[in-house]
Amino acid sequence: MDQGECYCFEVIWDYEGTIRQFLLRFFPLQESVEMFDTLKHRSFVKRTRTPDLRLSHLNVGCTVSVLNRQLLVMKFADEKTRRAMEELFQRTAVVFKVNEHLGEVLLNLTGSSGKNTGNMTLTRIKMALMDREDILKLGLVGQCHFKGPVIAAEVTGADAVGHCQEVMGVISEPLGVQEFCYASPDLATADWTLRLLFDKPRLNDAACDKGILCLIKPHAVREGLVPRIMKSITDHGFHITAIETLVLERSVAERFLELYKSVLPEYLVSAFISTYSTR
């Protein structure tokens, strides 16, 4: 990779209800970006250092914070970027039944199992109910009568499809998820399955009368700590009844943190809106 190499993305910024479109160029070695307004045909942000931004944060569908602007990545802007992102940060879908080994399953998917050790990241996760129609769409004919909550996960990394297929084949029985488990068999199916799992609103049967909220901050999501945190929660005797990754809008983050504004020295709204959080 030469010093001037960059990767290009089409992004949008929802500014007070107005959608603005930009070309974002990311220079990984210099840890910098520049933005071009594609409608007004002029520069919007000159080359600026963004030390917290990584190439892995810029997959299609991800939201990133650049200079306090929340940008949604819509598509790769050129063929070179598309090829590089699909090779380095391949996305796949995994679904399995919820049980007490939830954290351990996720650790195996992102940890040291399989041939691609340690380079997988859990980028999105949701606990939900799946109906018979969607189960059949996944080709799980023998499991179409399954009832109960499932974990839907997006795993990202080099050869994520092959890695997750291999891992689920090894751990499904020892960790008790063989009754209902699925890993996408190829890239095209993975893309379709991720849309099915995450774009469609889904119900959850969680009851929260005696529960508490745990919010995993974006930096921990980026660093791949979600599986370890979830395993720690269940190891300490807590039962996870609902989970979802989401992007907090600035106004929501400010309201959520208002109580802590004069209490916590590390009160920083920007730390909660930089990318996905998990709750």
PDB file of C-alpha atoms in Angstrom, residues 3-274:
ATOM      1  CA  GLN A   3       1.427   6.484   1.041  1.00  0.00           C
ATOM      2  CA  GLY A   4      -1.263   8.062  -1.130  1.00  0.00           C
ATOM      3  CA  GLU A   5      -3.547   5.049  -1.505  1.00  0.00           C
ATOM      4  CA  CYS A   6      -7.157   5.747  -0.622  1.00  0.00           C
ATOM      5  CA  TYR A   7     -10.519   3.994  -0.521  1.00  0.00           C
ATOM      6  CA  CYS A   8     -13.674   5.718  -1.738  1.00  0.00           C
ATOM      7  CA  PHE A   9     -17.225   5.511  -0.380  1.00  0.00           C
ATOM      8  CA  GLU A  10     -20.574   7.122  -1.110  1.00  0.00           C
ATOM      9  CA  VAL A  11     -22.050   8.384   2.171  1.00  0.00           C
ATOM     10  CA  ILE A  12     -25.046  10.427   3.261  1.00  0.00           C
ATOM     11  CA  TRP A  13     -25.531  12.846   6.143  1.00  0.00           C
ATOM     12  CA  ASP A  14     -29.007  13.488   7.550  1.00  0.00           C
ATOM     13  CA  TYR A  15     -28.703  17.144   8.575  1.00  0.00           C
ATOM     14  CA  GLU A  16     -31.881  18.337  10.309  1.00  0.00           C
ATOM     15  CA  GLY A  17     -34.048  16.315   7.960  1.00  0.00           C
ATOM     16  CA  THR A  18     -32.125  17.193   4.801  1.00  0.00           C
ATOM     17  CA  ILE A  19     -30.196  14.333   3.184  1.00  0.00           C
ATOM     18  CA  ARG A  20     -26.805  15.430   1.866  1.00  0.00           C
ATOM     19  CA  GLN A  21     -24.667  13.165  -0.319  1.00  0.00           C
ATOM     20  CA  PHE A  22     -20.876  13.014  -0.286  1.00  0.00           C
ATOM     21  CA  LEU A  23     -17.933  11.122  -1.671  1.00  0.00           C
ATOM     22  CA  LEU A  24     -15.674  10.185   1.248  1.00  0.00           C
ATOM     23  CA  ARG A  25     -12.043   9.327   0.571  1.00  0.00           C
ATOM     24  CA  PHE A  26     -10.228   7.472   3.354  1.00  0.00           C
ATOM     25  CA  PHE A  27      -6.412   7.366   3.540  1.00  0.00           C
ATOM     26  CA  PRO A  28      -5.562   4.549   5.983  1.00  0.00           C
ATOM     27  CA  LEU A  29      -1.828   5.157   6.373  1.00  0.00           C
ATOM     28  CA  GLN A  30      -2.325   8.844   7.131  1.00  0.00           C
ATOM     29  CA  GLU A  31      -5.474   8.111   9.196  1.00  0.00           C
ATOM     30  CA  SER A  32      -7.239  10.909   7.345  1.00  0.00           C
ATOM     31  CA  VAL A  33     -10.319  11.632   5.245  1.00  0.00           C
ATOM     32  CA  GLU A  34     -11.572  14.185   2.784  1.00  0.00           C
ATOM     33  CA  MET A  35     -15.154  14.717   1.615  1.00  0.00           C
ATOM     34  CA  PHE A  36     -16.594  16.014  -1.641  1.00  0.00           C
ATOM     35  CA  ASP A  37     -20.170  17.298  -1.995  1.00  0.00           C
ATOM     36  CA  THR A  38     -21.485  15.361  -5.004  1.00  0.00           C
ATOM     37  CA  LEU A  39     -24.522  17.616  -5.561  1.00  0.00           C
ATOM     38  CA  LYS A  40     -22.755  20.983  -5.321  1.00  0.00           C
ATOM     39  CA  HIS A  41     -19.590  19.605  -6.983  1.00  0.00           C
ATOM     40  CA  ARG A  42     -17.201  21.116  -4.497  1.00  0.00           C
ATOM     41  CA  SER A  43     -14.981  20.153  -1.590  1.00  0.00           C
ATOM     42  CA  PHE A  44     -16.787  19.832   1.742  1.00  0.00           C
ATOM     43  CA  VAL A  45     -13.998  18.666   4.091  1.00  0.00           C
ATOM     44  CA  LYS A  46     -10.321  19.078   3.208  1.00  0.00           C
ATOM     45  CA  ARG A  47      -7.879  16.321   4.186  1.00  0.00           C
ATOM     46  CA  THR A  48      -8.297  15.952   7.960  1.00  0.00           C
ATOM     47  CA  ARG A  49      -6.848  13.427  10.427  1.00  0.00           C
ATOM     48  CA  THR A  50      -9.383  11.006  11.931  1.00  0.00           C
ATOM     49  CA  PRO A  51      -7.240   8.733  14.147  1.00  0.00           C
ATOM     50  CA  ASP A  52     -10.206   6.762  15.502  1.00  0.00           C
ATOM     51  CA  LEU A  53     -11.542   5.794  12.062  1.00  0.00           C
ATOM     52  CA  ARG A  54     -10.524   2.437  10.568  1.00  0.00           C
ATOM     53  CA  LEU A  55     -11.153   0.905   7.161  1.00  0.00           C
ATOM     54  CA  SER A  56     -13.171  -1.859   8.840  1.00  0.00           C
ATOM     55  CA  HIS A  57     -15.657   0.767  10.096  1.00  0.00           C
ATOM     56  CA  LEU A  58     -16.614   1.732   6.534  1.00  0.00           C
ATOM     57  CA  ASN A  59     -18.560  -1.292   5.348  1.00  0.00           C
ATOM     58  CA  VAL A  60     -21.837  -0.680   3.523  1.00  0.00           C
ATOM     59  CA  GLY A  61     -24.664  -0.013   5.986  1.00  0.00           C
ATOM     60  CA  CYS A  62     -22.359   1.179   8.777  1.00  0.00           C
ATOM     61  CA  THR A  63     -22.673   4.583  10.429  1.00  0.00           C
ATOM     62  CA  VAL A  64     -19.480   6.443  11.343  1.00  0.00           C
ATOM     63  CA  SER A  65     -18.830   9.784  13.007  1.00  0.00           C
ATOM     64  CA  VAL A  66     -16.545  12.162  11.134  1.00  0.00           C
ATOM     65  CA  LEU A  67     -16.021  15.584  12.703  1.00  0.00           C
ATOM     66  CA  ASN A  68     -19.202  15.073  14.758  1.00  0.00           C
ATOM     67  CA  ARG A  69     -21.228  14.251  11.646  1.00  0.00           C
ATOM     68  CA  GLN A  70     -22.961  10.876  11.563  1.00  0.00           C
ATOM     69  CA  LEU A  71     -22.428   9.463   8.078  1.00  0.00           C
ATOM     70  CA  LEU A  72     -24.168   6.387   6.677  1.00  0.00           C
ATOM     71  CA  VAL A  73     -22.076   4.379   4.191  1.00  0.00           C
ATOM     72  CA  MET A  74     -24.314   3.686   1.197  1.00  0.00           C
ATOM     73  CA  LYS A  75     -21.996   1.969  -1.284  1.00  0.00           C
ATOM     74  CA  PHE A  76     -18.409   1.535  -2.436  1.00  0.00           C
ATOM     75  CA  ALA A  77     -17.536   4.302  -4.867  1.00  0.00           C
ATOM     76  CA  ASP A  78     -15.118   2.382  -7.091  1.00  0.00           C
ATOM     77  CA  GLU A  79     -14.217  -1.168  -8.053  1.00  0.00           C
ATOM     78  CA  LYS A  80     -10.886  -1.176  -6.209  1.00  0.00           C
ATOM     79  CA  THR A  81     -12.601  -0.287  -2.932  1.00  0.00           C
ATOM     80  CA  ARG A  82     -15.311  -2.895  -3.476  1.00  0.00           C
ATOM     81  CA  ARG A  83     -12.787  -5.675  -4.121  1.00  0.00           C
ATOM     82  CA  ALA A  84     -10.630  -4.744  -1.141  1.00  0.00           C
ATOM     83  CA  MET A  85     -13.559  -4.479   1.278  1.00  0.00           C
ATOM     84  CA  GLU A  86     -15.128  -7.758   0.147  1.00  0.00           C
ATOM     85  CA  GLU A  87     -11.793  -9.539   0.555  1.00  0.00           C
ATOM     86  CA  LEU A  88     -10.750  -8.052   3.891  1.00  0.00           C
ATOM     87  CA  PHE A  89     -14.154  -7.546   5.513  1.00  0.00           C
ATOM     88  CA  GLN A  90     -16.433 -10.217   4.097  1.00  0.00           C
ATOM     89  CA  ARG A  91     -19.844 -10.265   5.832  1.00  0.00           C
ATOM     90  CA  THR A  92     -21.913 -13.305   6.704  1.00  0.00           C
ATOM     91  CA  ALA A  93     -25.009 -14.184   8.727  1.00  0.00           C
ATOM     92  CA  VAL A  94     -25.290 -16.616  11.632  1.00  0.00           C
ATOM     93  CA  VAL A  95     -28.484 -17.582  13.468  1.00  0.00           C
ATOM     94  CA  PHE A  96     -28.790 -19.839  16.517  1.00  0.00           C
ATOM     95  CA  LYS A  97     -31.126 -20.535  19.426  1.00  0.00           C
ATOM     96  CA  VAL A  98     -30.678 -18.622  22.664  1.00  0.00           C
ATOM     97  CA  ASN A  99     -29.311 -20.569  25.623  1.00  0.00           C
ATOM     98  CA  GLU A 100     -26.893 -20.146  28.526  1.00  0.00           C
ATOM     99  CA  HIS A 101     -23.915 -20.578  26.157  1.00  0.00           C
ATOM    100  CA  LEU A 102     -24.746 -17.454  24.144  1.00  0.00           C
ATOM    101  CA  GLY A 103     -21.492 -15.647  24.962  1.00  0.00           C
ATOM    102  CA  GLU A 104     -19.399 -18.743  24.349  1.00  0.00           C
ATOM    103  CA  VAL A 105     -20.928 -19.295  20.905  1.00  0.00           C
ATOM    104  CA  LEU A 106     -20.107 -15.708  19.941  1.00  0.00           C
ATOM    105  CA  LEU A 107     -16.576 -16.028  21.314  1.00  0.00           C
ATOM    106  CA  ASN A 108     -16.013 -19.090  19.139  1.00  0.00           C
ATOM    107  CA  LEU A 109     -17.329 -17.260  16.071  1.00  0.00           C
ATOM    108  CA  THR A 110     -15.002 -14.300  16.602  1.00  0.00           C
ATOM    109  CA  GLY A 111     -12.145 -15.891  18.532  1.00  0.00           C
ATOM    110  CA  SER A 112      -9.628 -18.662  18.013  1.00  0.00           C
ATOM    111  CA  SER A 113     -11.732 -21.395  16.387  1.00  0.00           C
ATOM    112  CA  GLY A 114     -11.481 -22.177  12.690  1.00  0.00           C
ATOM    113  CA  LYS A 115      -8.771 -21.470  10.155  1.00  0.00           C
ATOM    114  CA  ASN A 116      -8.983 -17.648  10.323  1.00  0.00           C
ATOM    115  CA  THR A 117      -8.014 -17.178  13.943  1.00  0.00           C
ATOM    116  CA  GLY A 118      -8.716 -13.887  15.629  1.00  0.00           C
ATOM    117  CA  ASN A 119      -9.672 -11.750  12.623  1.00  0.00           C
ATOM    118  CA  MET A 120     -13.466 -11.901  12.920  1.00  0.00           C
ATOM    119  CA  THR A 121     -15.621  -9.075  14.293  1.00  0.00           C
ATOM    120  CA  LEU A 122     -19.213  -9.155  15.504  1.00  0.00           C
ATOM    121  CA  THR A 123     -20.617  -6.095  13.735  1.00  0.00           C
ATOM    122  CA  ARG A 124     -24.363  -6.479  14.361  1.00  0.00           C
ATOM    123  CA  ILE A 125     -26.482  -8.633  16.628  1.00  0.00           C
ATOM    124  CA  LYS A 126     -30.168  -8.944  17.442  1.00  0.00           C
ATOM    125  CA  MET A 127     -32.280 -11.235  19.614  1.00  0.00           C
ATOM    126  CA  ALA A 128     -35.691 -11.816  18.035  1.00  0.00           C
ATOM    127  CA  LEU A 129     -38.460 -14.237  17.207  1.00  0.00           C
ATOM    128  CA  MET A 130     -38.576 -15.796  13.735  1.00  0.00           C
ATOM    129  CA  ASP A 131     -41.783 -16.959  12.127  1.00  0.00           C
ATOM    130  CA  ARG A 132     -42.240 -20.178  10.154  1.00  0.00           C
ATOM    131  CA  GLU A 133     -42.073 -18.364   6.801  1.00  0.00           C
ATOM    132  CA  ASP A 134     -38.654 -16.850   7.498  1.00  0.00           C
ATOM    133  CA  ILE A 135     -37.288 -20.132   8.843  1.00  0.00           C
ATOM    134  CA  LEU A 136     -38.321 -21.823   5.607  1.00  0.00           C
ATOM    135  CA  LYS A 137     -36.683 -19.007   3.601  1.00  0.00           C
ATOM    136  CA  LEU A 138     -33.402 -19.959   5.270  1.00  0.00           C
ATOM    137  CA  GLY A 139     -33.907 -23.529   4.027  1.00  0.00           C
ATOM    138  CA  LEU A 140     -34.313 -24.937   7.543  1.00  0.00           C
ATOM    139  CA  VAL A 141     -37.223 -27.207   6.636  1.00  0.00           C
ATOM    140  CA  GLY A 142     -36.546 -29.641   9.466  1.00  0.00           C
ATOM    141  CA  GLN A 143     -36.501 -26.777  12.014  1.00  0.00           C
ATOM    142  CA  CYS A 144     -39.593 -24.885  10.842  1.00  0.00           C
ATOM    143  CA  HIS A 145     -41.537 -25.759  14.019  1.00  0.00           C
ATOM    144  CA  PHE A 146     -38.913 -24.157  16.290  1.00  0.00           C
ATOM    145  CA  LYS A 147     -40.319 -21.580  18.714  1.00  0.00           C
ATOM    146  CA  GLY A 148     -38.385 -19.263  20.962  1.00  0.00           C
ATOM    147  CA  PRO A 149     -35.905 -16.411  20.656  1.00  0.00           C
ATOM    148  CA  VAL A 150     -32.883 -16.662  18.377  1.00  0.00           C
ATOM    149  CA  ILE A 151     -29.677 -14.696  17.993  1.00  0.00           C
ATOM    150  CA  ALA A 152     -29.087 -13.186  14.560  1.00  0.00           C
ATOM    151  CA  ALA A 153     -25.478 -12.069  14.108  1.00  0.00           C
ATOM    152  CA  GLU A 154     -23.447 -10.389  11.397  1.00  0.00           C
ATOM    153  CA  VAL A 155     -19.820 -11.532  11.479  1.00  0.00           C
ATOM    154  CA  THR A 156     -17.177  -9.699   9.443  1.00  0.00           C
ATOM    155  CA  GLY A 157     -13.647 -10.696   8.432  1.00  0.00           C
ATOM    156  CA  ALA A 158     -11.531 -12.391   5.786  1.00  0.00           C
ATOM    157  CA  ASP A 159     -13.391 -15.513   4.553  1.00  0.00           C
ATOM    158  CA  ALA A 160     -16.127 -14.950   7.150  1.00  0.00           C
ATOM    159  CA  VAL A 161     -18.480 -17.296   5.270  1.00  0.00           C
ATOM    160  CA  GLY A 162     -16.126 -20.289   5.415  1.00  0.00           C
ATOM    161  CA  HIS A 163     -15.013 -19.505   8.956  1.00  0.00           C
ATOM    162  CA  CYS A 164     -18.543 -19.368  10.413  1.00  0.00           C
ATOM    163  CA  GLN A 165     -19.653 -22.478   8.519  1.00  0.00           C
ATOM    164  CA  GLU A 166     -16.690 -24.368   9.974  1.00  0.00           C
ATOM    165  CA  VAL A 167     -17.145 -23.073  13.521  1.00  0.00           C
ATOM    166  CA  MET A 168     -20.895 -23.728  13.710  1.00  0.00           C
ATOM    167  CA  GLY A 169     -20.329 -27.260  12.425  1.00  0.00           C
ATOM    168  CA  VAL A 170     -17.910 -27.896  15.296  1.00  0.00           C
ATOM    169  CA  ILE A 171     -19.627 -26.161  18.243  1.00  0.00           C
ATOM    170  CA  SER A 172     -23.370 -26.522  17.575  1.00  0.00           C
ATOM    171  CA  GLU A 173     -23.752 -29.812  19.440  1.00  0.00           C
ATOM    172  CA  PRO A 174     -21.306 -29.238  22.342  1.00  0.00           C
ATOM    173  CA  LEU A 175     -22.870 -25.836  23.069  1.00  0.00           C
ATOM    174  CA  GLY A 176     -26.443 -27.063  22.644  1.00  0.00           C
ATOM    175  CA  VAL A 177     -27.594 -24.979  19.669  1.00  0.00           C
ATOM    176  CA  GLN A 178     -27.974 -27.817  17.161  1.00  0.00           C
ATOM    177  CA  GLU A 179     -31.772 -27.640  17.547  1.00  0.00           C
ATOM    178  CA  PHE A 180     -31.711 -24.368  15.609  1.00  0.00           C
ATOM    179  CA  CYS A 181     -28.565 -23.014  13.958  1.00  0.00           C
ATOM    180  CA  TYR A 182     -27.636 -21.581  10.568  1.00  0.00           C
ATOM    181  CA  ALA A 183     -24.600 -20.026   8.839  1.00  0.00           C
ATOM    182  CA  SER A 184     -24.835 -18.605   5.325  1.00  0.00           C
ATOM    183  CA  PRO A 185     -23.237 -20.925   2.726  1.00  0.00           C
ATOM    184  CA  ASP A 186     -22.025 -18.236   0.304  1.00  0.00           C
ATOM    185  CA  LEU A 187     -21.688 -14.477  -0.174  1.00  0.00           C
ATOM    186  CA  ALA A 188     -24.866 -13.957  -2.182  1.00  0.00           C
ATOM    187  CA  THR A 189     -26.950 -15.849   0.375  1.00  0.00           C
ATOM    188  CA  ALA A 190     -25.249 -13.982   3.224  1.00  0.00           C
ATOM    189  CA  ASP A 191     -26.160 -10.604   1.735  1.00  0.00           C
ATOM    190  CA  TRP A 192     -29.793 -11.642   1.269  1.00  0.00           C
ATOM    191  CA  THR A 193     -29.982 -13.194   4.756  1.00  0.00           C
ATOM    192  CA  LEU A 194     -28.564 -10.094   6.464  1.00  0.00           C
ATOM    193  CA  ARG A 195     -31.270  -7.977   4.846  1.00  0.00           C
ATOM    194  CA  LEU A 196     -33.912 -10.482   5.954  1.00  0.00           C
ATOM    195  CA  LEU A 197     -32.645 -10.523   9.540  1.00  0.00           C
ATOM    196  CA  PHE A 198     -31.840  -6.882  10.146  1.00  0.00           C
ATOM    197  CA  ASP A 199     -34.030  -4.817   7.796  1.00  0.00           C
ATOM    198  CA  LYS A 200     -37.325  -6.431   8.775  1.00  0.00           C
ATOM    199  CA  PRO A 201     -38.826  -5.305  12.132  1.00  0.00           C
ATOM    200  CA  ARG A 202     -38.985  -8.238  14.515  1.00  0.00           C
ATOM    201  CA  LEU A 203     -40.723  -8.920  17.806  1.00  0.00           C
ATOM    202  CA  ASN A 204     -39.055 -10.020  21.018  1.00  0.00           C
ATOM    203  CA  ASP A 205     -40.865 -11.676  23.918  1.00  0.00           C
ATOM    204  CA  ALA A 206     -38.567 -10.146  26.571  1.00  0.00           C
ATOM    205  CA  ALA A 207     -40.128  -9.129  29.890  1.00  0.00           C
ATOM    206  CA  CYS A 208     -38.302  -6.278  31.619  1.00  0.00           C
ATOM    207  CA  ASP A 209     -40.146  -5.871  34.961  1.00  0.00           C
ATOM    208  CA  LYS A 210     -37.048  -6.964  36.926  1.00  0.00           C
ATOM    209  CA  GLY A 211     -34.343  -6.179  34.417  1.00  0.00           C
ATOM    210  CA  ILE A 212     -31.625  -3.574  33.940  1.00  0.00           C
ATOM    211  CA  LEU A 213     -30.146  -1.975  30.844  1.00  0.00           C
ATOM    212  CA  CYS A 214     -26.553  -2.638  29.828  1.00  0.00           C
ATOM    213  CA  LEU A 215     -25.228  -0.362  27.076  1.00  0.00           C
ATOM    214  CA  ILE A 216     -21.952  -1.435  25.462  1.00  0.00           C
ATOM    215  CA  LYS A 217     -20.196   1.669  24.183  1.00  0.00           C
ATOM    216  CA  PRO A 218     -19.096   2.003  20.545  1.00  0.00           C
ATOM    217  CA  HIS A 219     -15.368   1.723  21.263  1.00  0.00           C
ATOM    218  CA  ALA A 220     -15.937  -1.736  22.816  1.00  0.00           C
ATOM    219  CA  VAL A 221     -17.998  -2.778  19.780  1.00  0.00           C
ATOM    220  CA  ARG A 222     -15.191  -1.631  17.447  1.00  0.00           C
ATOM    221  CA  GLU A 223     -12.584  -3.482  19.495  1.00  0.00           C
ATOM    222  CA  GLY A 224     -14.544  -6.747  19.260  1.00  0.00           C
ATOM    223  CA  LEU A 225     -15.291  -6.987  22.983  1.00  0.00           C
ATOM    224  CA  VAL A 226     -19.041  -7.665  22.753  1.00  0.00           C
ATOM    225  CA  PRO A 227     -18.795 -11.512  22.931  1.00  0.00           C
ATOM    226  CA  ARG A 228     -16.456 -11.344  25.926  1.00  0.00           C
ATOM    227  CA  ILE A 229     -18.707  -8.831  27.724  1.00  0.00           C
ATOM    228  CA  MET A 230     -21.788 -10.961  27.076  1.00  0.00           C
ATOM    229  CA  LYS A 231     -20.055 -14.086  28.355  1.00  0.00           C
ATOM    230  CA  SER A 232     -19.019 -12.207  31.494  1.00  0.00           C
ATOM    231  CA  ILE A 233     -22.633 -11.122  32.076  1.00  0.00           C
ATOM    232  CA  THR A 234     -23.978 -14.675  31.824  1.00  0.00           C
ATOM    233  CA  ASP A 235     -21.064 -16.124  33.824  1.00  0.00           C
ATOM    234  CA  HIS A 236     -22.112 -13.866  36.707  1.00  0.00           C
ATOM    235  CA  GLY A 237     -25.595 -15.377  36.773  1.00  0.00           C
ATOM    236  CA  PHE A 238     -27.500 -12.814  34.706  1.00  0.00           C
ATOM    237  CA  HIS A 239     -29.940 -13.838  31.973  1.00  0.00           C
ATOM    238  CA  ILE A 240     -29.922 -11.814  28.750  1.00  0.00           C
ATOM    239  CA  THR A 241     -33.506 -11.352  27.550  1.00  0.00           C
ATOM    240  CA  ALA A 242     -32.964  -8.883  24.698  1.00  0.00           C
ATOM    241  CA  ILE A 243     -30.046  -7.515  22.699  1.00  0.00           C
ATOM    242  CA  GLU A 244     -29.655  -5.288  19.660  1.00  0.00           C
ATOM    243  CA  THR A 245     -27.019  -3.133  17.990  1.00  0.00           C
ATOM    244  CA  LEU A 246     -28.077   0.401  17.179  1.00  0.00           C
ATOM    245  CA  VAL A 247     -26.730   3.815  16.285  1.00  0.00           C
ATOM    246  CA  LEU A 248     -27.692   6.557  18.740  1.00  0.00           C
ATOM    247  CA  GLU A 249     -28.582   9.917  17.247  1.00  0.00           C
ATOM    248  CA  ARG A 250     -26.917  12.843  18.998  1.00  0.00           C
ATOM    249  CA  SER A 251     -30.202  14.084  20.504  1.00  0.00           C
ATOM    250  CA  VAL A 252     -30.940  10.622  21.938  1.00  0.00           C
ATOM    251  CA  ALA A 253     -27.418  10.278  23.364  1.00  0.00           C
ATOM    252  CA  GLU A 254     -27.670  13.722  24.980  1.00  0.00           C
ATOM    253  CA  ARG A 255     -30.964  12.829  26.667  1.00  0.00           C
ATOM    254  CA  PHE A 256     -29.619   9.463  27.787  1.00  0.00           C
ATOM    255  CA  LEU A 257     -26.496  11.044  29.319  1.00  0.00           C
ATOM    256  CA  GLU A 258     -28.119  14.161  30.755  1.00  0.00           C
ATOM    257  CA  LEU A 259     -28.330  12.616  34.238  1.00  0.00           C
ATOM    258  CA  TYR A 260     -24.566  11.951  34.234  1.00  0.00           C
ATOM    259  CA  LYS A 261     -23.446  15.306  32.794  1.00  0.00           C
ATOM    260  CA  SER A 262     -22.292  16.743  36.126  1.00  0.00           C
ATOM    261  CA  VAL A 263     -21.406  13.385  37.698  1.00  0.00           C
ATOM    262  CA  LEU A 264     -19.058  11.482  35.390  1.00  0.00           C
ATOM    263  CA  PRO A 265     -15.749  13.073  34.359  1.00  0.00           C
ATOM    264  CA  GLU A 266     -15.743  11.028  31.131  1.00  0.00           C
ATOM    265  CA  TYR A 267     -19.138  12.388  30.017  1.00  0.00           C
ATOM    266  CA  LEU A 268     -18.739  12.565  26.228  1.00  0.00           C
ATOM    267  CA  VAL A 269     -21.694  12.417  23.870  1.00  0.00           C
ATOM    268  CA  SER A 270     -19.362  11.832  20.916  1.00  0.00           C
ATOM    269  CA  ALA A 271     -18.224   8.536  22.466  1.00  0.00           C
ATOM    270  CA  PHE A 272     -21.783   7.207  22.156  1.00  0.00           C
ATOM    271  CA  ILE A 273     -22.499   8.188  18.547  1.00  0.00           C
ATOM    272  CA  SER A 274     -19.296   7.231  16.728  1.00  0.00           C
TER     273      SER A 274
END
